[in-house]
Coordinates of C-alpha atoms in Angstrom, one line a residue:
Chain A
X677 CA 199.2 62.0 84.1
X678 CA 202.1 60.2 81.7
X679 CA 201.2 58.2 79.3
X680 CA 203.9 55.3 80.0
X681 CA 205.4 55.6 83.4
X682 CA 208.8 53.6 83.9
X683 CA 210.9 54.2 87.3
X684 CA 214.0 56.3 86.7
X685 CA 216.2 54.5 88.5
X686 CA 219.1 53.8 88.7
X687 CA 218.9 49.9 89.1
X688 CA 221.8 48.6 90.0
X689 CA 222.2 44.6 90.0
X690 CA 225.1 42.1 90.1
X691 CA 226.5 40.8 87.4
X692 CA 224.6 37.2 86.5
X693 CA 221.6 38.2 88.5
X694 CA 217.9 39.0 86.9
X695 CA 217.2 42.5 86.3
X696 CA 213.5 43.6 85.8
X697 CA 212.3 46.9 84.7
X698 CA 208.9 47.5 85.1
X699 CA 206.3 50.2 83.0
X700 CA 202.7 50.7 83.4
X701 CA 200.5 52.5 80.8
X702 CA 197.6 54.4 81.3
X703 CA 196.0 54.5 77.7
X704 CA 193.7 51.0 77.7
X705 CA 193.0 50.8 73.8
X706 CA 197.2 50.4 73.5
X707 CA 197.6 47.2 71.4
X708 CA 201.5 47.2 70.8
X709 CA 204.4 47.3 73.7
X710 CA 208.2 47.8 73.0
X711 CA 211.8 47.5 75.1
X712 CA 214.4 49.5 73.5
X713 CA 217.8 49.8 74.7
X714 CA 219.3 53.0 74.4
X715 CA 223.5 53.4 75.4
X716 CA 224.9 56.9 76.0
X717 CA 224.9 59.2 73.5
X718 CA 223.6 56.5 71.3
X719 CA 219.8 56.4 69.4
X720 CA 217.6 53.4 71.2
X721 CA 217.6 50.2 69.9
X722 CA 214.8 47.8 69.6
X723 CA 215.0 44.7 72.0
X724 CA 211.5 43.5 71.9
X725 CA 207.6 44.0 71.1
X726 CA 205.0 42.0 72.3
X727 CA 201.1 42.2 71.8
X728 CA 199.7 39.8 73.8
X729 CA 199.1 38.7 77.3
X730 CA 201.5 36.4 79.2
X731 CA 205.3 36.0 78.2
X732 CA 208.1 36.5 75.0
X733 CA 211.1 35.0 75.5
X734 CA 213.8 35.9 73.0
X735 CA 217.3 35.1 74.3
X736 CA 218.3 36.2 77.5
X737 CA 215.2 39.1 77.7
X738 CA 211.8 37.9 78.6
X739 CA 209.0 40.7 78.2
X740 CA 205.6 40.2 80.0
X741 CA 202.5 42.2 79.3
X742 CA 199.2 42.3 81.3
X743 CA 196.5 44.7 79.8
X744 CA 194.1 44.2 82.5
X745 CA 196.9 46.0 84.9
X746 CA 198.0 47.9 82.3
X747 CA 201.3 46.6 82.8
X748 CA 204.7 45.5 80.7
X749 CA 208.0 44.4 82.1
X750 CA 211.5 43.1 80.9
X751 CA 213.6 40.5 82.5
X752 CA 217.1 40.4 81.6
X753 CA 218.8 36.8 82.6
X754 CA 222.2 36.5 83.5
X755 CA 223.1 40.6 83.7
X756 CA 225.9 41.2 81.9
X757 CA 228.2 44.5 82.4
X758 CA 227.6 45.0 78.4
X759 CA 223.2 45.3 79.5
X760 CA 224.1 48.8 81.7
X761 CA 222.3 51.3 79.5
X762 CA 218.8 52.9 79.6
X763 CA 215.6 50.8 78.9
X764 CA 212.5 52.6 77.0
X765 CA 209.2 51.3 77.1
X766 CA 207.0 52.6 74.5
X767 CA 203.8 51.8 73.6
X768 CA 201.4 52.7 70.4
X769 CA 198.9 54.7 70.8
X770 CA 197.2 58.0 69.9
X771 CA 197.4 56.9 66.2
X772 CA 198.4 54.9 64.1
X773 CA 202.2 54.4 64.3
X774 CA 202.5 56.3 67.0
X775 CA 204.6 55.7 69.9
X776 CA 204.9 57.3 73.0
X777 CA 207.9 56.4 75.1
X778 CA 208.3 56.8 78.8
X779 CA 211.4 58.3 80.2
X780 CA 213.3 55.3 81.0
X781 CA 215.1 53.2 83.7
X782 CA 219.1 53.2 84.0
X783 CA 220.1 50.1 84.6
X784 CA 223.8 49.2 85.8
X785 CA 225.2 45.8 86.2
X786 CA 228.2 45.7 88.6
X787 CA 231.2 43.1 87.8
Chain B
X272 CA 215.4 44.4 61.6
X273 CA 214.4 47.5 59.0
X274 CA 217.5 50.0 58.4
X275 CA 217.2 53.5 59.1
X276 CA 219.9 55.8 57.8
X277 CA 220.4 59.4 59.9
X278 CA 222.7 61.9 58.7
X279 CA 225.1 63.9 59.8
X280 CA 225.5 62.2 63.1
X281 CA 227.4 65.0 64.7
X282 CA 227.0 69.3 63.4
X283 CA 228.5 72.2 64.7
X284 CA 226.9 75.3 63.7
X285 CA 227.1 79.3 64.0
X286 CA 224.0 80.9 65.7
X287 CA 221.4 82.0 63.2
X288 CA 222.3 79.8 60.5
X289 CA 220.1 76.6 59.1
X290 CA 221.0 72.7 59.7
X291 CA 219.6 70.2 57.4
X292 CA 219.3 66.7 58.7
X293 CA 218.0 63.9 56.7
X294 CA 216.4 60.4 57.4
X295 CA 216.4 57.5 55.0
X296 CA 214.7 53.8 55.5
X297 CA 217.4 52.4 53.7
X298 CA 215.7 48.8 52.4
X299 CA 211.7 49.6 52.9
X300 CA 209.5 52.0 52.6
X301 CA 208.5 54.5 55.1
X302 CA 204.7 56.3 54.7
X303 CA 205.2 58.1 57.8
X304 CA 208.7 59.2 59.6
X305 CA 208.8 60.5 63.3
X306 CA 211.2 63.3 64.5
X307 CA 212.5 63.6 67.9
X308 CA 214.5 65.4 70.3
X309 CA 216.2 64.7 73.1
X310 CA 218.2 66.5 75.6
X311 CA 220.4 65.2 78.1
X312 CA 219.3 62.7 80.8
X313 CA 215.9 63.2 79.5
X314 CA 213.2 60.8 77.4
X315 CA 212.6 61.2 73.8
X316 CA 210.5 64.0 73.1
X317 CA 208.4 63.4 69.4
X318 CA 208.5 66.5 67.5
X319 CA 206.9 66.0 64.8
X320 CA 205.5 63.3 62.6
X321 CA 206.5 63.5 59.0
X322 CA 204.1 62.5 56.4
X323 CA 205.1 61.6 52.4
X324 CA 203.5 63.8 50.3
X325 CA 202.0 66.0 53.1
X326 CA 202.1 68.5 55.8
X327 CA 204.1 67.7 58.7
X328 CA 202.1 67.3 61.6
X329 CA 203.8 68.9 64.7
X330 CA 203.5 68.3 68.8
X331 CA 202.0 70.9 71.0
X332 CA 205.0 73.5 71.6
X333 CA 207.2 72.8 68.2
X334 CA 207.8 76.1 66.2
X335 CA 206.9 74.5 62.2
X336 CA 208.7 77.6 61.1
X337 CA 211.4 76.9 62.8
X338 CA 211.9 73.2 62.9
X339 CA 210.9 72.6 58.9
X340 CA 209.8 68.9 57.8
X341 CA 209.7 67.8 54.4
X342 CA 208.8 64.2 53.0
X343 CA 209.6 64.1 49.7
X344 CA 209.8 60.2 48.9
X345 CA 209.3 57.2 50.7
X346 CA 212.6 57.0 52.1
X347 CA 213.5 60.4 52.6
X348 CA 212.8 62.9 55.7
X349 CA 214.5 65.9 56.2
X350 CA 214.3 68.0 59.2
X351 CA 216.0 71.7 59.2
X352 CA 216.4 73.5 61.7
X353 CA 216.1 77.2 60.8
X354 CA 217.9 80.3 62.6
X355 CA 219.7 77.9 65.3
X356 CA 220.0 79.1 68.8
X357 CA 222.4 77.2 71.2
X358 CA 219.3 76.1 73.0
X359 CA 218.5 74.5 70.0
X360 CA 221.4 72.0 70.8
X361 CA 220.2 68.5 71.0
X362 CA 220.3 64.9 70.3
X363 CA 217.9 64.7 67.0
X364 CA 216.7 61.3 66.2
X365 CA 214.4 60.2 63.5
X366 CA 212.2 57.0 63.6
X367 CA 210.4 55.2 60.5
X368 CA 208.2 52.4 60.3
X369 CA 207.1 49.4 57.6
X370 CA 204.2 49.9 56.1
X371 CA 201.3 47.9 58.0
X372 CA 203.9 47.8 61.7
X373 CA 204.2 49.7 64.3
X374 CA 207.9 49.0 65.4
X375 CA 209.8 52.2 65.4
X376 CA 213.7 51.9 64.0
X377 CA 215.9 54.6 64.6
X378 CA 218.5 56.4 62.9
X379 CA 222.0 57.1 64.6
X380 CA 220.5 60.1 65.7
X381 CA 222.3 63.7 65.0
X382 CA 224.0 65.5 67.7
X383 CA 223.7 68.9 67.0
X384 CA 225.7 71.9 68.4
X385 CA 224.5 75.4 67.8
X386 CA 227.9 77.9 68.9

């Protein structure tokens, strides 16, 4: 069984619409949940981390956790063309510092 | 957000010859450092994680001969990859962390070609 389990995708979604990529997690000690962004040929990039239930709004990206489902998800407001790229969720566990990423969702915002 | 600096971002190398790429947390100190690898279309795959002062401690699968860590400061990682095989050609991308925080930053990440 994965660790963190993120559909591949691809998502596809208009520009200016909500895009939301989902991840669930099947390690129930994890204390710390990440978004990175990760472009082509490019190393990922961190977009958020949150720790606790409920909602973090930073910007246009809204993450939401639930530990009792063992759940995470991003929202992305207002898609923009520039947001098409591959979201990682990762999640620490198995030691300290250690994260363990699922494989990602392609998401692709169409003009 | 902390700096990590990965270098060289792109190699092209001759089979059986040795790649050095190093890692550097450029304004902070990094205890432990994570190597990963990743081919195309695929997730990140940790290699190893590098430790200052100490052993390496490698993944189920990873040759340490092979792929040789060392961690000779708090803001240095190397990662060389002995004897190189073309299908040792990869994305290689190092992560660091603060001390005390579990956010990973990531170098530019090393594409390396083995011909």
């Amino acid at each position: 069984q994965k660790e963190v389990e993120q559909n591949s995708g691809p998502l596809s979604v208009p520009e200016g619409a909500i895009a939301s990529l989902n991840c669930t997690y099947s390690d129930r000690v994890s204390q710390s949940f990440f978004w990175y962004r990760q472009y082509s040929g490019k190393s990922p990039e961190l977009i958020m981390s949150i720790y606790s239930n409920g909602d973090k709004e930073d910007g246009r990206f809204t993450a939401q956790l639930n530990k009792a489902s063992q759940y995470v998800s991003l929202l992305i407001r207002d898609s923009q063309p520039s947001d098409s790229a591959t979201y990682l969720c990762a999640v620490n566990s198995g030691g300290y510092q250690k994260v363990t990423f699922g494989t990602g969702t392609k998401l692709q915002v169409i003009p | 957000g902390a700096v990590v600096s990965q270098h060289p971002s792109r190699v092209i190398c001759k089979s059986g010859t040795s790649v050095k790429i190093e890692c550097r947390s450029l304004d902070f100190q990094a205890t432990t450092m994570f190597w990963y690898r990743q081919f195309p279309k695929q997730s990140l795959m940790l290699m190893a994680t590098s430790n200052e002062g100490s052993k390496a401690t490698y993944e189920q699968g990873v040759e340490k001969d092979k792929f040789l860590i060392n961690h000779a400061s708090l803001t240095l990682s190397t990662l060389t990859v002995t004897s190189a095989h073309p299908e040792d050609s990869s994305f290689y991308i190092c992560s660091a962390h603060e001390y005390r925080n579990t956010e990973a930053f990531f170098g530019q990440g090393t594409r390396l070609t083995v011909v």
